[in-house]
Amino acid sequence: MDKNTAIEKGLELVQRAKVVMLASGGEDGYPNIRAMLKIHTDSLHLVWFSTNTSSEKIKHFLKDPRACVYFMDSQTFEGLTLTGDVEVCRDIETKKRFWVEGFEIYYPQGVNDSDYSILKFKSKNGKYYHGLNIISFDIKDVPLFE
Amino acid sequence: MDKNTAIEKGLELVQRAKVVMLASGGEDGYPNIRAMLKIHTDSLHLVWFSTNTSSEKIKHFLKDPRACVYFMDSQTFEGLTLTGDVEVCRDIETKKRFWVEGFEIYYPQGVNDSDYSILKFKSKNGKYYHGLNIISFDIKDVPLFE
């Protein structure tokens, strides 16, 4: 499989994924994985998440922005690993942009809830897995628009 | 939910999981996630994986043993994060112990294949997720035998 096909397959995988794994550097430098809902992606360049400002992962990313996101389809044995950096966004424009109806369950005060934050993950590198194949690529080789 | 119930639910989740996420510290300190087949677990204390000696993750763990494993059931919204250290095992006893029929596809030379290695993950801490609940525990509070 060539790099362009891997990138195309990776984009398709991201489109159909509902759940994403997110790893932070964690405390004491131990990596830490948790499942997150995918709220929005821009090509493979940016992955957006919402989270509680009080959550442990916010503390992790403010201390060390290095992160990894992983998309998987266990039916087709495909996986996509992206490594990059997370920025914690608390400005009202970003919070409004990604507000989803029903978020009131998590953030009762709505878009202005101080416990509502957005994580902006910016990719640097990607690795597409299919069965025993692994194809690595630089995010610069991925088109910005799908 | 109390800690003992969380541990019990975590053990059940591990029992039915076929795929496990494994994070290493990665290159340049960036965390790195990949999906692995679960070959064997001892309670929540030890998680065993097989891998190619030539794989990137072996390089990562020889440099930095800190790791995280994550079990998920997307049907029930349960997750279990374990943090701990990985030891790379290349002794013949361990390799024999975890050899599975069919591994010849990955390691054509059989149990003596120099590209066949075992990863022994030893837990320190756990976190059980169910919906919005998160229960943390020390691995010392988990019974050694199920």
mmCIF file with all atom_site columns, C-alpha atoms in Angstrom, chain A residues 19 21-25 27-35 37 52 56 60 64-70 72 74 77 81-85 105-106 124 127 129 132 136, chain B residues 19 21-25 27-35 37 52 56 60 64-70 72 74 77 81-85 105-106 124 127 129 132 136:
data_model
loop_
_atom_site.group_PDB
_atom_site.id
_atom_site.type_symbol
_atom_site.label_atom_id
_atom_site.label_alt_id
_atom_site.label_comp_id
_atom_site.label_asym_id
_atom_site.label_entity_id
_atom_site.label_seq_id
_atom_site.pdbx_PDB_ins_code
_atom_site.Cartn_x
_atom_site.Cartn_y
_atom_site.Cartn_z
_atom_site.occupancy
_atom_site.B_iso_or_equiv
_atom_site.pdbx_formal_charge
_atom_site.auth_seq_id
_atom_site.auth_comp_id
_atom_site.auth_asym_id
_atom_site.auth_atom_id
_atom_site.pdbx_PDB_model_num
ATOM 1  C CA . VAL A 1 19  ? -14.983 7.019   19.665 1.00 0.00 ? 19  VAL A CA 1
ATOM 2  C CA . MET A 1 21  ? -8.586  7.109   22.183 1.00 0.00 ? 21  MET A CA 1
ATOM 3  C CA . LEU A 1 22  ? -6.622  10.033  23.581 1.00 0.00 ? 22  LEU A CA 1
ATOM 4  C CA . ALA A 1 23  ? -3.303  9.638   25.404 1.00 0.00 ? 23  ALA A CA 1
ATOM 5  C CA . SER A 1 24  ? -1.632  12.296  27.514 1.00 0.00 ? 24  SER A CA 1
ATOM 6  C CA . GLY A 1 25  ? 1.814   12.197  29.088 1.00 0.00 ? 25  GLY A CA 1
ATOM 7  C CA . GLU A 1 27  ? 1.438   12.056  35.914 1.00 0.00 ? 27  GLU A CA 1
ATOM 8  C CA . ASP A 1 28  ? 5.031   11.032  36.634 1.00 0.00 ? 28  ASP A CA 1
ATOM 9  C CA . GLY A 1 29  ? 5.475   10.763  32.867 1.00 0.00 ? 29  GLY A CA 1
ATOM 10 C CA . TYR A 1 30  ? 3.334   7.622   32.620 1.00 0.00 ? 30  TYR A CA 1
ATOM 11 C CA . PRO A 1 31  ? 1.182   7.620   29.468 1.00 0.00 ? 31  PRO A CA 1
ATOM 12 C CA . ASN A 1 32  ? -2.556  7.685   30.111 1.00 0.00 ? 32  ASN A CA 1
ATOM 13 C CA . ILE A 1 33  ? -5.278  6.530   27.712 1.00 0.00 ? 33  ILE A CA 1
ATOM 14 C CA . ARG A 1 34  ? -9.005  7.287   27.824 1.00 0.00 ? 34  ARG A CA 1
ATOM 15 C CA . ALA A 1 35  ? -11.839 7.028   25.301 1.00 0.00 ? 35  ALA A CA 1
ATOM 16 C CA . LEU A 1 37  ? -16.279 11.149  21.814 1.00 0.00 ? 37  LEU A CA 1
ATOM 17 C CA . ASN A 1 52  ? -14.415 19.181  31.917 1.00 0.00 ? 52  ASN A CA 1
ATOM 18 C CA . GLU A 1 56  ? -7.212  15.217  35.080 1.00 0.00 ? 56  GLU A CA 1
ATOM 19 C CA . HIS A 1 60  ? -1.748  16.767  32.097 1.00 0.00 ? 60  HIS A CA 1
ATOM 20 C CA . ASP A 1 64  ? 2.878   18.599  28.826 1.00 0.00 ? 64  ASP A CA 1
ATOM 21 C CA . PRO A 1 65  ? 0.994   19.172  25.535 1.00 0.00 ? 65  PRO A CA 1
ATOM 22 C CA . ARG A 1 66  ? 2.378   16.029  23.858 1.00 0.00 ? 66  ARG A CA 1
ATOM 23 C CA . ALA A 1 67  ? -0.451  13.696  22.901 1.00 0.00 ? 67  ALA A CA 1
ATOM 24 C CA . CYS A 1 68  ? -1.574  10.789  20.761 1.00 0.00 ? 68  CYS A CA 1
ATOM 25 C CA . VAL A 1 69  ? -4.979  10.024  19.269 1.00 0.00 ? 69  VAL A CA 1
ATOM 26 C CA . TYR A 1 70  ? -5.944  6.599   17.978 1.00 0.00 ? 70  TYR A CA 1
ATOM 27 C CA . MET A 1 72  ? -9.789  1.998   15.280 1.00 0.00 ? 72  MET A CA 1
ATOM 28 C CA . SER A 1 74  ? -12.098 -3.614  14.977 1.00 0.00 ? 74  SER A CA 1
ATOM 29 C CA . PHE A 1 77  ? -8.528  -4.449  11.578 1.00 0.00 ? 77  PHE A CA 1
ATOM 30 C CA . THR A 1 81  ? -2.286  6.736   15.237 1.00 0.00 ? 81  THR A CA 1
ATOM 31 C CA . LEU A 1 82  ? -1.709  10.491  15.157 1.00 0.00 ? 82  LEU A CA 1
ATOM 32 C CA . THR A 1 83  ? 0.886   12.160  17.373 1.00 0.00 ? 83  THR A CA 1
ATOM 33 C CA . GLY A 1 84  ? 0.892   15.873  18.064 1.00 0.00 ? 84  GLY A CA 1
ATOM 34 C CA . ASP A 1 85  ? 0.185   18.564  20.632 1.00 0.00 ? 85  ASP A CA 1
ATOM 35 C CA . ILE A 1 105 ? -25.904 17.146  30.861 1.00 0.00 ? 105 ILE A CA 1
ATOM 36 C CA . TYR A 1 106 ? -22.172 17.692  31.338 1.00 0.00 ? 106 TYR A CA 1
ATOM 37 C CA . LYS A 1 124 ? 2.463   16.170  13.449 1.00 0.00 ? 124 LYS A CA 1
ATOM 38 C CA . LYS A 1 127 ? 0.714   5.910   11.181 1.00 0.00 ? 127 LYS A CA 1
ATOM 39 C CA . TYR A 1 129 ? -2.240  0.143   10.404 1.00 0.00 ? 129 TYR A CA 1
ATOM 40 C CA . LEU A 1 132 ? 0.386   -6.427  9.449  1.00 0.00 ? 132 LEU A CA 1
ATOM 41 C CA . SER A 1 136 ? 4.011   6.192   8.378  1.00 0.00 ? 136 SER A CA 1
ATOM 42 C CA . VAL B 1 19  ? -8.382  -6.122  21.892 1.00 0.00 ? 19  VAL B CA 1
ATOM 43 C CA . MET B 1 21  ? -4.840  -0.488  23.627 1.00 0.00 ? 21  MET B CA 1
ATOM 44 C CA . LEU B 1 22  ? -1.199  -0.199  24.650 1.00 0.00 ? 22  LEU B CA 1
ATOM 45 C CA . ALA B 1 23  ? 0.590   3.145   25.008 1.00 0.00 ? 23  ALA B CA 1
ATOM 46 C CA . SER B 1 24  ? 4.335   3.609   25.218 1.00 0.00 ? 24  SER B CA 1
ATOM 47 C CA . GLY B 1 25  ? 6.248   6.785   25.936 1.00 0.00 ? 25  GLY B CA 1
ATOM 48 C CA . GLU B 1 27  ? 9.881   8.806   20.506 1.00 0.00 ? 27  GLU B CA 1
ATOM 49 C CA . ASP B 1 28  ? 10.694  12.349  21.660 1.00 0.00 ? 28  ASP B CA 1
ATOM 50 C CA . GLY B 1 29  ? 8.472   11.602  24.688 1.00 0.00 ? 29  GLY B CA 1
ATOM 51 C CA . TYR B 1 30  ? 5.263   11.676  22.630 1.00 0.00 ? 30  TYR B CA 1
ATOM 52 C CA . PRO B 1 31  ? 2.808   9.015   23.803 1.00 0.00 ? 31  PRO B CA 1
ATOM 53 C CA . ASN B 1 32  ? 2.025   6.356   21.229 1.00 0.00 ? 32  ASN B CA 1
ATOM 54 C CA . ILE B 1 33  ? -1.088  4.142   21.129 1.00 0.00 ? 33  ILE B CA 1
ATOM 55 C CA . ARG B 1 34  ? -1.647  0.928   19.184 1.00 0.00 ? 34  ARG B CA 1
ATOM 56 C CA . ALA B 1 35  ? -4.175  -1.905  19.400 1.00 0.00 ? 35  ALA B CA 1
ATOM 57 C CA . LEU B 1 37  ? -4.435  -8.733  20.885 1.00 0.00 ? 37  LEU B CA 1
ATOM 58 C CA . ASN B 1 52  ? 7.960   -8.546  16.881 1.00 0.00 ? 52  ASN B CA 1
ATOM 59 C CA . GLU B 1 56  ? 9.064   0.191   17.285 1.00 0.00 ? 56  GLU B CA 1
ATOM 60 C CA . HIS B 1 60  ? 10.302  2.497   23.132 1.00 0.00 ? 60  HIS B CA 1
ATOM 61 C CA . ASP B 1 64  ? 11.336  3.918   28.820 1.00 0.00 ? 64  ASP B CA 1
ATOM 62 C CA . PRO B 1 65  ? 9.304   1.091   30.443 1.00 0.00 ? 65  PRO B CA 1
ATOM 63 C CA . ARG B 1 66  ? 6.398   3.370   31.473 1.00 0.00 ? 66  ARG B CA 1
ATOM 64 C CA . ALA B 1 67  ? 3.180   2.222   29.832 1.00 0.00 ? 67  ALA B CA 1
ATOM 65 C CA . CYS B 1 68  ? -0.599  2.297   29.877 1.00 0.00 ? 68  CYS B CA 1
ATOM 66 C CA . VAL B 1 69  ? -3.123  -0.335  28.833 1.00 0.00 ? 69  VAL B CA 1
ATOM 67 C CA . TYR B 1 70  ? -6.757  0.439   28.145 1.00 0.00 ? 70  TYR B CA 1
ATOM 68 C CA . MET B 1 72  ? -13.017 -0.765  26.520 1.00 0.00 ? 72  MET B CA 1
ATOM 69 C CA . SER B 1 74  ? -18.197 0.531   23.615 1.00 0.00 ? 74  SER B CA 1
ATOM 70 C CA . PHE B 1 77  ? -19.590 2.597   27.959 1.00 0.00 ? 77  PHE B CA 1
ATOM 71 C CA . THR B 1 81  ? -7.034  2.248   32.349 1.00 0.00 ? 81  THR B CA 1
ATOM 72 C CA . LEU B 1 82  ? -4.035  0.544   33.946 1.00 0.00 ? 82  LEU B CA 1
ATOM 73 C CA . THR B 1 83  ? -0.685  2.286   34.284 1.00 0.00 ? 83  THR B CA 1
ATOM 74 C CA . GLY B 1 84  ? 2.535   0.432   34.973 1.00 0.00 ? 84  GLY B CA 1
ATOM 75 C CA . ASP B 1 85  ? 5.798   -0.778  33.498 1.00 0.00 ? 85  ASP B CA 1
ATOM 76 C CA . ILE B 1 105 ? 2.149   -16.459 10.511 1.00 0.00 ? 105 ILE B CA 1
ATOM 77 C CA . TYR B 1 106 ? 4.021   -13.774 12.457 1.00 0.00 ? 106 TYR B CA 1
ATOM 78 C CA . LYS B 1 124 ? 0.652   -0.035  39.451 1.00 0.00 ? 124 LYS B CA 1
ATOM 79 C CA . LYS B 1 127 ? -9.000  3.663   36.847 1.00 0.00 ? 127 LYS B CA 1
ATOM 80 C CA . TYR B 1 129 ? -14.764 4.411   33.886 1.00 0.00 ? 129 TYR B CA 1
ATOM 81 C CA . LEU B 1 132 ? -19.462 9.799   33.959 1.00 0.00 ? 132 LEU B CA 1
ATOM 82 C CA . SER B 1 136 ? -9.306  5.091   40.924 1.00 0.00 ? 136 SER B CA 1
#
